[in-house]
PDB file of C-alpha atoms in Angstrom:
ATOM      1  CA  MET A   1     127.196  90.210 119.963  1.00  0.00           C
ATOM      2  CA  THR A   2     128.571  90.480 123.367  1.00  0.00           C
ATOM      3  CA  ALA A   3     127.520  86.677 124.063  1.00  0.00           C
ATOM      4  CA  TYR A   4     128.854  85.654 120.913  1.00  0.00           C
ATOM      5  CA  ALA A   5     132.346  86.964 121.869  1.00  0.00           C
ATOM      6  CA  LEU A   6     132.536  85.540 124.750  1.00  0.00           C
ATOM      7  CA  ARG A   7     131.012  82.095 123.346  1.00  0.00           C
ATOM      8  CA  ARG A   8     134.212  82.537 120.815  1.00  0.00           C
ATOM      9  CA  LEU A   9     136.869  83.356 123.701  1.00  0.00           C
ATOM     10  CA  ALA A  10     135.432  80.520 125.686  1.00  0.00           C
ATOM     11  CA  LEU A  11     136.055  78.145 122.826  1.00  0.00           C
ATOM     12  CA  ALA A  12     139.412  79.402 122.473  1.00  0.00           C
ATOM     13  CA  VAL A  13     140.766  78.429 125.496  1.00  0.00           C
ATOM     14  CA  PRO A  14     140.016  74.542 125.333  1.00  0.00           C
ATOM     15  CA  VAL A  15     141.838  75.046 121.814  1.00  0.00           C
ATOM     16  CA  LEU A  16     145.051  76.632 123.980  1.00  0.00           C
ATOM     17  CA  PHE A  17     145.547  73.926 125.569  1.00  0.00           C
ATOM     18  CA  GLY A  18     145.466  71.540 122.675  1.00  0.00           C
ATOM     19  CA  VAL A  19     148.442  73.470 121.344  1.00  0.00           C
ATOM     20  CA  THR A  20     150.149  73.297 124.371  1.00  0.00           C
ATOM     21  CA  VAL A  21     150.155  69.475 124.760  1.00  0.00           C
ATOM     22  CA  VAL A  22     151.026  69.553 121.220  1.00  0.00           C
ATOM     23  CA  VAL A  23     153.706  71.874 121.329  1.00  0.00           C
ATOM     24  CA  PHE A  24     155.301  69.940 124.440  1.00  0.00           C
ATOM     25  CA  LEU A  25     154.938  66.686 123.025  1.00  0.00           C
ATOM     26  CA  VAL A  26     156.483  67.824 119.655  1.00  0.00           C
ATOM     27  CA  ILE A  27     159.428  68.845 121.471  1.00  0.00           C
ATOM     28  CA  ALA A  28     159.640  66.431 124.060  1.00  0.00           C
ATOM     29  CA  LEU A  29     159.598  63.607 121.861  1.00  0.00           C
ATOM     30  CA  VAL A  30     162.259  64.572 119.299  1.00  0.00           C
ATOM     31  CA  PRO A  31     164.635  61.614 119.625  1.00  0.00           C
ATOM     32  CA  GLY A  32     168.228  62.671 121.074  1.00  0.00           C
ATOM     33  CA  ASP A  33     169.292  63.827 124.269  1.00  0.00           C
ATOM     34  CA  PRO A  34     169.746  67.452 124.729  1.00  0.00           C
ATOM     35  CA  ALA A  35     172.083  67.699 127.093  1.00  0.00           C
ATOM     36  CA  LEU A  36     173.866  65.712 125.159  1.00  0.00           C
ATOM     37  CA  ALA A  37     173.048  68.346 122.232  1.00  0.00           C
ATOM     38  CA  ILE A  38     173.999  71.431 124.132  1.00  0.00           C
ATOM     39  CA  LEU A  39     177.174  70.021 126.015  1.00  0.00           C
ATOM     40  CA  GLY A  40     178.585  68.594 122.835  1.00  0.00           C
ATOM     41  CA  SER A  41     182.324  67.811 122.995  1.00  0.00           C
ATOM     42  CA  TYR A  42     182.537  68.787 126.861  1.00  0.00           C
ATOM     43  CA  ALA A  43     179.837  66.478 127.777  1.00  0.00           C
ATOM     44  CA  THR A  44     180.779  64.011 130.386  1.00  0.00           C
ATOM     45  CA  PRO A  45     177.805  61.633 132.443  1.00  0.00           C
ATOM     46  CA  GLU A  46     177.922  63.946 135.250  1.00  0.00           C
ATOM     47  CA  SER A  47     177.513  67.117 133.249  1.00  0.00           C
ATOM     48  CA  VAL A  48     174.790  65.519 131.396  1.00  0.00           C
ATOM     49  CA  ALA A  49     172.895  64.309 134.114  1.00  0.00           C
ATOM     50  CA  ARG A  50     173.201  67.626 136.056  1.00  0.00           C
ATOM     51  CA  LEU A  51     171.883  69.710 132.927  1.00  0.00           C
ATOM     52  CA  ASN A  52     168.816  66.980 132.723  1.00  0.00           C
ATOM     53  CA  ALA A  53     168.216  67.757 136.045  1.00  0.00           C
ATOM     54  CA  GLU A  54     168.525  71.639 135.528  1.00  0.00           C
ATOM     55  CA  LEU A  55     166.124  71.486 132.627  1.00  0.00           C
ATOM     56  CA  GLY A  56     163.866  69.002 134.384  1.00  0.00           C
ATOM     57  CA  LEU A  57     164.434  66.231 131.875  1.00  0.00           C
ATOM     58  CA  ASP A  58     165.008  63.693 134.308  1.00  0.00           C
ATOM     59  CA  ARG A  59     161.212  63.711 135.144  1.00  0.00           C
ATOM     60  CA  SER A  60     158.225  62.215 133.538  1.00  0.00           C
ATOM     61  CA  LEU A  61     156.409  63.496 130.622  1.00  0.00           C
ATOM     62  CA  PRO A  62     153.432  64.276 132.422  1.00  0.00           C
ATOM     63  CA  ALA A  63     155.133  65.592 135.414  1.00  0.00           C
ATOM     64  CA  ARG A  64     157.711  68.023 132.953  1.00  0.00           C
ATOM     65  CA  TYR A  65     154.317  69.217 131.135  1.00  0.00           C
ATOM     66  CA  LEU A  66     152.385  70.244 134.421  1.00  0.00           C
ATOM     67  CA  ALA A  67     155.064  71.979 135.531  1.00  0.00           C
ATOM     68  CA  TRP A  68     155.576  73.900 132.204  1.00  0.00           C
ATOM     69  CA  VAL A  69     152.407  74.909 131.962  1.00  0.00           C
ATOM     70  CA  GLY A  70     152.048  75.513 135.333  1.00  0.00           C
ATOM     71  CA  ALA A  71     154.797  77.964 135.337  1.00  0.00           C
ATOM     72  CA  ALA A  72     153.593  79.429 131.714  1.00  0.00           C
ATOM     73  CA  LEU A  73     150.073  80.171 133.182  1.00  0.00           C
ATOM     74  CA  THR A  74     151.773  83.109 135.451  1.00  0.00           C
ATOM     75  CA  GLY A  75     154.363  84.263 132.583  1.00  0.00           C
ATOM     76  CA  ASP A  76     157.415  82.283 133.399  1.00  0.00           C
ATOM     77  CA  LEU A  77     158.282  80.306 130.243  1.00  0.00           C
ATOM     78  CA  GLY A  78     161.695  79.084 131.521  1.00  0.00           C
ATOM     79  CA  ARG A  79     165.000  79.903 131.190  1.00  0.00           C
ATOM     80  CA  SER A  80     166.535  79.833 127.800  1.00  0.00           C
ATOM     81  CA  TYR A  81     170.102  77.538 128.608  1.00  0.00           C
ATOM     82  CA  ALA A  82     171.969  78.854 125.644  1.00  0.00           C
ATOM     83  CA  LEU A  83     171.196  82.642 125.663  1.00  0.00           C
ATOM     84  CA  ASP A  84     171.113  82.573 129.686  1.00  0.00           C
ATOM     85  CA  ARG A  85     167.811  84.963 130.033  1.00  0.00           C
ATOM     86  CA  PRO A  86     164.075  84.258 130.380  1.00  0.00           C
ATOM     87  CA  VAL A  87     162.293  82.862 127.761  1.00  0.00           C
ATOM     88  CA  LEU A  88     159.889  85.485 127.919  1.00  0.00           C
ATOM     89  CA  ASP A  89     162.262  87.932 127.645  1.00  0.00           C
ATOM     90  CA  GLU A  90     163.827  86.964 124.520  1.00  0.00           C
ATOM     91  CA  VAL A  91     160.479  86.339 122.418  1.00  0.00           C
ATOM     92  CA  LEU A  92     158.870  89.612 123.624  1.00  0.00           C
ATOM     93  CA  GLU A  93     161.838  90.948 122.013  1.00  0.00           C
ATOM     94  CA  ARG A  94     161.699  88.999 118.559  1.00  0.00           C
ATOM     95  CA  LEU A  95     157.311  88.878 118.920  1.00  0.00           C
ATOM     96  CA  GLY A  96     157.818  92.575 117.885  1.00  0.00           C
ATOM     97  CA  PRO A  97     159.725  92.557 114.389  1.00  0.00           C
ATOM     98  CA  THR A  98     157.692  89.301 113.594  1.00  0.00           C
ATOM     99  CA  LEU A  99     154.133  91.511 113.833  1.00  0.00           C
ATOM    100  CA  ILE A 100     155.540  94.153 111.650  1.00  0.00           C
ATOM    101  CA  LEU A 101     156.153  91.648 109.369  1.00  0.00           C
ATOM    102  CA  ALA A 102     153.443  89.472 109.599  1.00  0.00           C
ATOM    103  CA  ALA A 103     151.219  92.631 109.336  1.00  0.00           C
ATOM    104  CA  ALA A 104     152.954  94.118 106.657  1.00  0.00           C
ATOM    105  CA  ALA A 105     152.417  91.071 104.808  1.00  0.00           C
ATOM    106  CA  LEU A 106     149.113  90.665 105.589  1.00  0.00           C
ATOM    107  CA  THR A 107     147.888  93.945 104.762  1.00  0.00           C
ATOM    108  CA  LEU A 108     149.384  93.291 101.385  1.00  0.00           C
ATOM    109  CA  SER A 109     147.766  90.099 101.056  1.00  0.00           C
ATOM    110  CA  VAL A 110     144.421  91.404 101.624  1.00  0.00           C
ATOM    111  CA  LEU A 111     144.365  94.766  99.534  1.00  0.00           C
ATOM    112  CA  PHE A 112     145.481  93.095  96.639  1.00  0.00           C
ATOM    113  CA  GLY A 113     143.800  89.228  97.067  1.00  0.00           C
ATOM    114  CA  LEU A 114     141.103  91.586  97.335  1.00  0.00           C
ATOM    115  CA  ALA A 115     141.015  93.895  94.706  1.00  0.00           C
ATOM    116  CA  ALA A 116     142.013  90.618  92.164  1.00  0.00           C
ATOM    117  CA  GLY A 117     139.092  88.911  93.059  1.00  0.00           C
ATOM    118  CA  VAL A 118     136.359  91.610  92.555  1.00  0.00           C
ATOM    119  CA  ALA A 119     138.222  93.048  88.822  1.00  0.00           C
ATOM    120  CA  SER A 120     138.545  89.210  87.903  1.00  0.00           C
ATOM    121  CA  ALA A 121     134.788  88.453  88.783  1.00  0.00           C
ATOM    122  CA  VAL A 122     133.583  91.756  87.616  1.00  0.00           C
ATOM    123  CA  ARG A 123     135.468  90.870  84.650  1.00  0.00           C
ATOM    124  CA  GLN A 124     134.644  87.426  84.088  1.00  0.00           C
ATOM    125  CA  ASN A 125     136.055  85.061  81.287  1.00  0.00           C
ATOM    126  CA  GLY A 126     137.775  88.330  79.548  1.00  0.00           C
ATOM    127  CA  TRP A 127     141.432  89.118  79.039  1.00  0.00           C
ATOM    128  CA  VAL A 128     141.423  90.730  82.893  1.00  0.00           C
ATOM    129  CA  ASP A 129     140.391  87.524  84.613  1.00  0.00           C
ATOM    130  CA  ARG A 130     142.357  85.444  82.698  1.00  0.00           C
ATOM    131  CA  THR A 131     145.247  87.873  83.239  1.00  0.00           C
ATOM    132  CA  ILE A 132     144.847  88.073  86.703  1.00  0.00           C
ATOM    133  CA  GLY A 133     144.047  84.071  87.144  1.00  0.00           C
ATOM    134  CA  LEU A 134     147.586  82.927  85.753  1.00  0.00           C
ATOM    135  CA  ALA A 135     149.404  85.871  88.299  1.00  0.00           C
ATOM    136  CA  LEU A 136     147.427  84.117  91.204  1.00  0.00           C
ATOM    137  CA  LEU A 137     148.049  80.328  89.691  1.00  0.00           C
ATOM    138  CA  LEU A 138     152.297  81.178  89.645  1.00  0.00           C
ATOM    139  CA  GLY A 139     151.580  83.094  93.255  1.00  0.00           C
ATOM    140  CA  VAL A 140     150.023  79.973  94.847  1.00  0.00           C
ATOM    141  CA  SER A 141     152.461  77.856  93.232  1.00  0.00           C
ATOM    142  CA  THR A 142     155.537  79.496  94.175  1.00  0.00           C
ATOM    143  CA  PRO A 143     157.320  78.422  97.156  1.00  0.00           C
ATOM    144  CA  SER A 144     158.348  81.522  99.347  1.00  0.00           C
ATOM    145  CA  PHE A 145     161.534  80.753 100.036  1.00  0.00           C
ATOM    146  CA  PHE A 146     162.581  80.080  96.264  1.00  0.00           C
ATOM    147  CA  LEU A 147     160.941  83.376  95.445  1.00  0.00           C
ATOM    148  CA  GLY A 148     162.792  85.282  98.356  1.00  0.00           C
ATOM    149  CA  LEU A 149     165.944  84.322  97.048  1.00  0.00           C
ATOM    150  CA  LEU A 150     164.863  85.558  93.355  1.00  0.00           C
ATOM    151  CA  LEU A 151     163.885  88.975  94.995  1.00  0.00           C
ATOM    152  CA  ILE A 152     167.226  89.139  96.634  1.00  0.00           C
ATOM    153  CA  LEU A 153     169.151  88.572  93.742  1.00  0.00           C
ATOM    154  CA  TRP A 154     166.979  90.570  91.272  1.00  0.00           C
ATOM    155  CA  LEU A 155     166.080  93.827  93.435  1.00  0.00           C
ATOM    156  CA  ALA A 156     168.575  93.545  96.070  1.00  0.00           C
ATOM    157  CA  VAL A 157     171.828  92.487  94.681  1.00  0.00           C
ATOM    158  CA  GLY A 158     171.480  93.261  91.238  1.00  0.00           C
ATOM    159  CA  LEU A 159     169.127  96.530  90.878  1.00  0.00           C
ATOM    160  CA  GLY A 160     170.028  97.495  94.523  1.00  0.00           C
ATOM    161  CA  TRP A 161     167.074  98.835  95.449  1.00  0.00           C
ATOM    162  CA  PHE A 162     166.684  96.991  98.207  1.00  0.00           C
ATOM    163  CA  PRO A 163     168.793  95.836 101.590  1.00  0.00           C
ATOM    164  CA  THR A 164     169.512  92.185 101.125  1.00  0.00           C
ATOM    165  CA  GLY A 165     168.660  91.721 104.450  1.00  0.00           C
ATOM    166  CA  GLY A 166     168.115  92.769 108.057  1.00  0.00           C
ATOM    167  CA  MET A 167     165.930  95.226 109.780  1.00  0.00           C
ATOM    168  CA  SER A 168     168.180  98.271 110.080  1.00  0.00           C
ATOM    169  CA  ALA A 169     171.159  99.563 108.232  1.00  0.00           C
ATOM    170  CA  LEU A 170     174.696  98.675 109.766  1.00  0.00           C
ATOM    171  CA  PHE A 171     175.595 102.130 109.876  1.00  0.00           C
ATOM    172  CA  GLY A 172     173.366 105.176 110.392  1.00  0.00           C
ATOM    173  CA  GLY A 173     169.916 103.171 109.772  1.00  0.00           C
ATOM    174  CA  GLY A 174     166.871 103.162 112.258  1.00  0.00           C
ATOM    175  CA  GLY A 175     164.682 105.602 110.736  1.00  0.00           C
ATOM    176  CA  VAL A 176     161.548 104.853 109.499  1.00  0.00           C
ATOM    177  CA  VAL A 177     162.148 105.015 105.932  1.00  0.00           C
ATOM    178  CA  ASP A 178     165.168 102.586 106.618  1.00  0.00           C
ATOM    179  CA  LEU A 179     162.954 100.243 107.942  1.00  0.00           C
ATOM    180  CA  LEU A 180     160.548 100.191 105.319  1.00  0.00           C
ATOM    181  CA  ARG A 181     163.300  99.599 102.586  1.00  0.00           C
ATOM    182  CA  HIS A 182     164.467  96.724 104.967  1.00  0.00           C
ATOM    183  CA  LEU A 183     160.290  95.469 105.019  1.00  0.00           C
ATOM    184  CA  VAL A 184     159.694  95.693 101.152  1.00  0.00           C
ATOM    185  CA  LEU A 185     161.318  92.022  99.930  1.00  0.00           C
ATOM    186  CA  PRO A 186     160.356  90.128 103.321  1.00  0.00           C
ATOM    187  CA  ALA A 187     156.958  91.367 103.281  1.00  0.00           C
ATOM    188  CA  VAL A 188     156.103  90.933  99.596  1.00  0.00           C
ATOM    189  CA  THR A 189     157.663  87.388  99.651  1.00  0.00           C
ATOM    190  CA  LEU A 190     155.650  86.804 102.689  1.00  0.00           C
ATOM    191  CA  ALA A 191     152.496  88.143 101.186  1.00  0.00           C
ATOM    192  CA  VAL A 192     152.579  86.306  98.036  1.00  0.00           C
ATOM    193  CA  VAL A 193     150.714  82.764  98.641  1.00  0.00           C
ATOM    194  CA  ALA A 194     148.125  84.841 100.650  1.00  0.00           C
ATOM    195  CA  THR A 195     147.472  87.202  97.925  1.00  0.00           C
ATOM    196  CA  ALA A 196     147.065  84.610  95.382  1.00  0.00           C
ATOM    197  CA  ILE A 197     144.641  82.270  98.033  1.00  0.00           C
ATOM    198  CA  LEU A 198     142.494  84.964  98.688  1.00  0.00           C
ATOM    199  CA  GLY A 199     142.230  86.481  95.246  1.00  0.00           C
ATOM    200  CA  ARG A 200     140.901  83.307  94.370  1.00  0.00           C
ATOM    201  CA  LEU A 201     138.698  83.452  97.095  1.00  0.00           C
ATOM    202  CA  THR A 202     137.143  86.677  96.469  1.00  0.00           C
ATOM    203  CA  ARG A 203     136.473  85.793  92.739  1.00  0.00           C
ATOM    204  CA  ALA A 204     134.735  82.317  93.705  1.00  0.00           C
ATOM    205  CA  ALA A 205     132.715  84.835  96.552  1.00  0.00           C
ATOM    206  CA  MET A 206     131.756  87.624  94.672  1.00  0.00           C
ATOM    207  CA  LEU A 207     130.920  85.129  91.103  1.00  0.00           C
ATOM    208  CA  GLU A 208     128.517  83.682  93.267  1.00  0.00           C
ATOM    209  CA  VAL A 209     127.282  87.007  94.828  1.00  0.00           C
ATOM    210  CA  LEU A 210     126.637  88.762  91.343  1.00  0.00           C
ATOM    211  CA  ARG A 211     124.202  86.058  90.840  1.00  0.00           C
ATOM    212  CA  GLN A 212     122.154  86.749  93.729  1.00  0.00           C
ATOM    213  CA  ASP A 213     118.687  88.676  93.587  1.00  0.00           C
ATOM    214  CA  PHE A 214     119.476  91.849  95.440  1.00  0.00           C
ATOM    215  CA  VAL A 215     122.241  92.537  93.159  1.00  0.00           C
ATOM    216  CA  ARG A 216     120.130  92.709  90.272  1.00  0.00           C
ATOM    217  CA  THR A 217     117.506  94.667  91.994  1.00  0.00           C
ATOM    218  CA  ALA A 218     119.923  97.278  93.150  1.00  0.00           C
ATOM    219  CA  ARG A 219     121.035  97.317  88.995  1.00  0.00           C
ATOM    220  CA  ALA A 220     117.027  97.674  88.259  1.00  0.00           C
ATOM    221  CA  LYS A 221     116.989 100.636  90.415  1.00  0.00           C
ATOM    222  CA  GLY A 222     119.481 102.565  88.925  1.00  0.00           C
ATOM    223  CA  VAL A 223     122.127 102.000  91.581  1.00  0.00           C
ATOM    224  CA  GLU A 224     125.789 103.099  90.223  1.00  0.00           C
ATOM    225  CA  GLU A 225     127.821  99.886  89.375  1.00  0.00           C
ATOM    226  CA  ASP A 226     130.723 100.925  91.149  1.00  0.00           C
ATOM    227  CA  ARG A 227     128.490 100.993  94.023  1.00  0.00           C
ATOM    228  CA  VAL A 228     126.785  97.858  93.165  1.00  0.00           C
ATOM    229  CA  ILE A 229     130.297  96.186  93.255  1.00  0.00           C
ATOM    230  CA  SER A 230     132.145  97.750  96.151  1.00  0.00           C
ATOM    231  CA  VAL A 231     128.718  98.118  98.500  1.00  0.00           C
ATOM    232  CA  HIS A 232     126.804  95.759  98.341  1.00  0.00           C
ATOM    233  CA  ALA A 233     128.573  92.597  96.604  1.00  0.00           C
ATOM    234  CA  LEU A 234     131.617  92.916  98.084  1.00  0.00           C
ATOM    235  CA  LYS A 235     130.274  93.305 101.876  1.00  0.00           C
ATOM    236  CA  SER A 236     128.353  90.244 101.234  1.00  0.00           C
ATOM    237  CA  ALA A 237     131.422  88.337  99.719  1.00  0.00           C
ATOM    238  CA  LEU A 238     133.658  89.257 102.400  1.00  0.00           C
ATOM    239  CA  VAL A 239     131.521  86.980 104.751  1.00  0.00           C
ATOM    240  CA  ALA A 240     133.094  84.083 103.181  1.00  0.00           C
ATOM    241  CA  VAL A 241     136.464  85.630 102.438  1.00  0.00           C
ATOM    242  CA  VAL A 242     136.936  87.105 106.578  1.00  0.00           C
ATOM    243  CA  PRO A 243     137.498  83.630 107.884  1.00  0.00           C
ATOM    244  CA  VAL A 244     140.185  82.655 105.491  1.00  0.00           C
ATOM    245  CA  ILE A 245     142.150  86.045 105.898  1.00  0.00           C
ATOM    246  CA  GLY A 246     142.395  84.761 109.726  1.00  0.00           C
ATOM    247  CA  LEU A 247     143.446  81.377 108.064  1.00  0.00           C
ATOM    248  CA  GLN A 248     146.318  83.609 106.306  1.00  0.00           C
ATOM    249  CA  ALA A 249     147.280  85.017 109.001  1.00  0.00           C
ATOM    250  CA  GLY A 250     148.628  81.717 110.685  1.00  0.00           C
ATOM    251  CA  TYR A 251     150.251  80.743 107.289  1.00  0.00           C
ATOM    252  CA  VAL A 252     152.217  84.754 107.303  1.00  0.00           C
ATOM    253  CA  LEU A 253     153.071  83.617 111.097  1.00  0.00           C
ATOM    254  CA  GLY A 254     154.434  80.022 110.104  1.00  0.00           C
ATOM    255  CA  GLY A 255     155.856  81.365 107.043  1.00  0.00           C
ATOM    256  CA  ALA A 256     157.577  83.805 108.923  1.00  0.00           C
ATOM    257  CA  VAL A 257     160.562  80.975 110.304  1.00  0.00           C
ATOM    258  CA  TYR A 258     161.821  80.745 106.418  1.00  0.00           C
ATOM    259  CA  VAL A 259     161.543  84.128 105.652  1.00  0.00           C
ATOM    260  CA  GLU A 260     162.922  85.313 108.320  1.00  0.00           C
ATOM    261  CA  THR A 261     165.924  83.364 108.214  1.00  0.00           C
ATOM    262  CA  VAL A 262     166.597  83.605 104.041  1.00  0.00           C
ATOM    263  CA  PHE A 263     166.099  87.932 104.804  1.00  0.00           C
ATOM    264  CA  GLN A 264     167.959  87.824 108.476  1.00  0.00           C
ATOM    265  CA  TRP A 265     164.539  89.107 109.608  1.00  0.00           C
ATOM    266  CA  PRO A 266     165.412  89.347 113.496  1.00  0.00           C
ATOM    267  CA  GLY A 267     162.015  87.908 114.750  1.00  0.00           C
ATOM    268  CA  VAL A 268     160.677  84.622 116.394  1.00  0.00           C
ATOM    269  CA  GLY A 269     160.936  82.546 113.338  1.00  0.00           C
ATOM    270  CA  ARG A 270     164.845  83.069 112.964  1.00  0.00           C
ATOM    271  CA  MET A 271     164.712  82.853 116.947  1.00  0.00           C
ATOM    272  CA  LEU A 272     162.892  79.031 116.487  1.00  0.00           C
ATOM    273  CA  VAL A 273     165.278  78.135 113.679  1.00  0.00           C
ATOM    274  CA  GLU A 274     168.222  79.287 116.071  1.00  0.00           C
ATOM    275  CA  ALA A 275     167.149  77.785 118.990  1.00  0.00           C
ATOM    276  CA  ILE A 276     166.778  74.297 116.859  1.00  0.00           C
ATOM    277  CA  GLY A 277     169.419  74.049 116.195  1.00  0.00           C
ATOM    278  CA  ARG A 278     171.117  74.622 119.748  1.00  0.00           C
ATOM    279  CA  ARG A 279     168.278  71.994 121.135  1.00  0.00           C
ATOM    280  CA  ASP A 280     167.557  74.949 123.348  1.00  0.00           C
ATOM    281  CA  ILE A 281     163.988  73.272 124.227  1.00  0.00           C
ATOM    282  CA  LEU A 282     162.072  75.709 126.363  1.00  0.00           C
ATOM    283  CA  LEU A 283     163.105  78.657 123.985  1.00  0.00           C
ATOM    284  CA  VAL A 284     161.607  76.608 121.396  1.00  0.00           C
ATOM    285  CA  GLN A 285     158.512  75.734 123.271  1.00  0.00           C
ATOM    286  CA  GLY A 286     158.077  79.322 124.039  1.00  0.00           C
ATOM    287  CA  GLY A 287     158.537  80.893 120.355  1.00  0.00           C
ATOM    288  CA  VAL A 288     155.929  78.254 119.145  1.00  0.00           C
ATOM    289  CA  LEU A 289     153.373  78.535 122.012  1.00  0.00           C
ATOM    290  CA  ALA A 290     153.746  82.453 121.721  1.00  0.00           C
ATOM    291  CA  LEU A 291     152.875  82.315 117.543  1.00  0.00           C
ATOM    292  CA  ALA A 292     150.203  79.279 118.226  1.00  0.00           C
ATOM    293  CA  THR A 293     148.716  82.171 120.467  1.00  0.00           C
ATOM    294  CA  LEU A 294     148.705  84.761 118.543  1.00  0.00           C
ATOM    295  CA  TYR A 295     147.268  82.557 115.607  1.00  0.00           C
ATOM    296  CA  VAL A 296     144.355  81.681 117.841  1.00  0.00           C
ATOM    297  CA  ALA A 297     143.672  85.306 118.766  1.00  0.00           C
ATOM    298  CA  ILE A 298     143.396  86.126 115.299  1.00  0.00           C
ATOM    299  CA  ASN A 299     140.914  83.700 114.385  1.00  0.00           C
ATOM    300  CA  VAL A 300     138.728  84.785 116.894  1.00  0.00           C
ATOM    301  CA  VAL A 301     138.804  88.214 116.183  1.00  0.00           C
ATOM    302  CA  ALA A 302     138.280  87.504 112.311  1.00  0.00           C
ATOM    303  CA  ASP A 303     134.971  84.983 113.517  1.00  0.00           C
ATOM    304  CA  LEU A 304     133.910  88.411 115.421  1.00  0.00           C
ATOM    305  CA  ALA A 305     134.777  90.437 112.235  1.00  0.00           C
ATOM    306  CA  GLN A 306     132.144  87.907 110.011  1.00  0.00           C
ATOM    307  CA  ALA A 307     129.398  87.951 112.549  1.00  0.00           C
ATOM    308  CA  ALA A 308     129.521  91.766 112.510  1.00  0.00           C
ATOM    309  CA  LEU A 309     129.269  91.290 108.181  1.00  0.00           C
ATOM    310  CA  ASP A 310     126.381  88.746 108.963  1.00  0.00           C
ATOM    311  CA  PRO A 311     124.562  88.705 112.461  1.00  0.00           C
ATOM    312  CA  ARG A 312     122.712  85.959 111.774  1.00  0.00           C
ATOM    313  CA  LEU A 313     125.984  83.936 112.318  1.00  0.00           C
ATOM    314  CA  GLU A 314     125.680  85.086 116.053  1.00  0.00           C
ATOM    315  CA  ALA A 315     122.243  82.694 116.167  1.00  0.00           C
TER     316      ALA A 315
END
């Protein structure tokens, strides 16, 4: 297992290198002059040239990339021109709220996705299967930003059960209960699509496993049906499901961009939207790089978990 883990970590290195190239090029090749956009009506030829020199935009793309990557390897992601503070400090400050939201959404999607998939497979072609299938289809078809707005109008504005946005109350907030009240709606919004995908995949994997000989043998030996489902069948089905959980973690991190904007959640996603509007290049690059690195790390963990469930994958 240790050797397999080291191999997976080694493979993550070129992936992260590719991520840095893509992140840099996507931002660098956006049309327009960032310095002119930052300065706005105060721009003069002299001030634009000075700002381009400060940001390193007057150098060639390869030179800018090497300078950025070299500094990033030392923990220096540059300085946000709009906020006048180190990019790394801003990203780390915003990363906490994003991790809280993403962890809550991923936990909900895993719990409800697995439960829905197992229940649907065990009662195949029954009314439970059809009801769950319809719910999962609606979940995967509903845009998250639209669902978020509906939940705000219904549960926050209409019924007043939850806050409309933010991470804490403006007055008297800050406790765990207050955080949970603010977390419910964005976490549910972000979890719905991932739940639907995991539910459909779990159902397919469980149906495949339930037809295997070892399940029929366990039933023939008189093993209780609940144990056959929860221990024997589900463990085997998870081998196919766990890698997709890692992929859905990437969806959750990416979806945080618009969900955080809808709910005014002070995370990296909202920071990126604001930074793009200000053409704050280094802050955008630093935020995207942080999310991409998290995505790669989560998928490495998912691969290790899959190998733990099926030791044959270590070969």
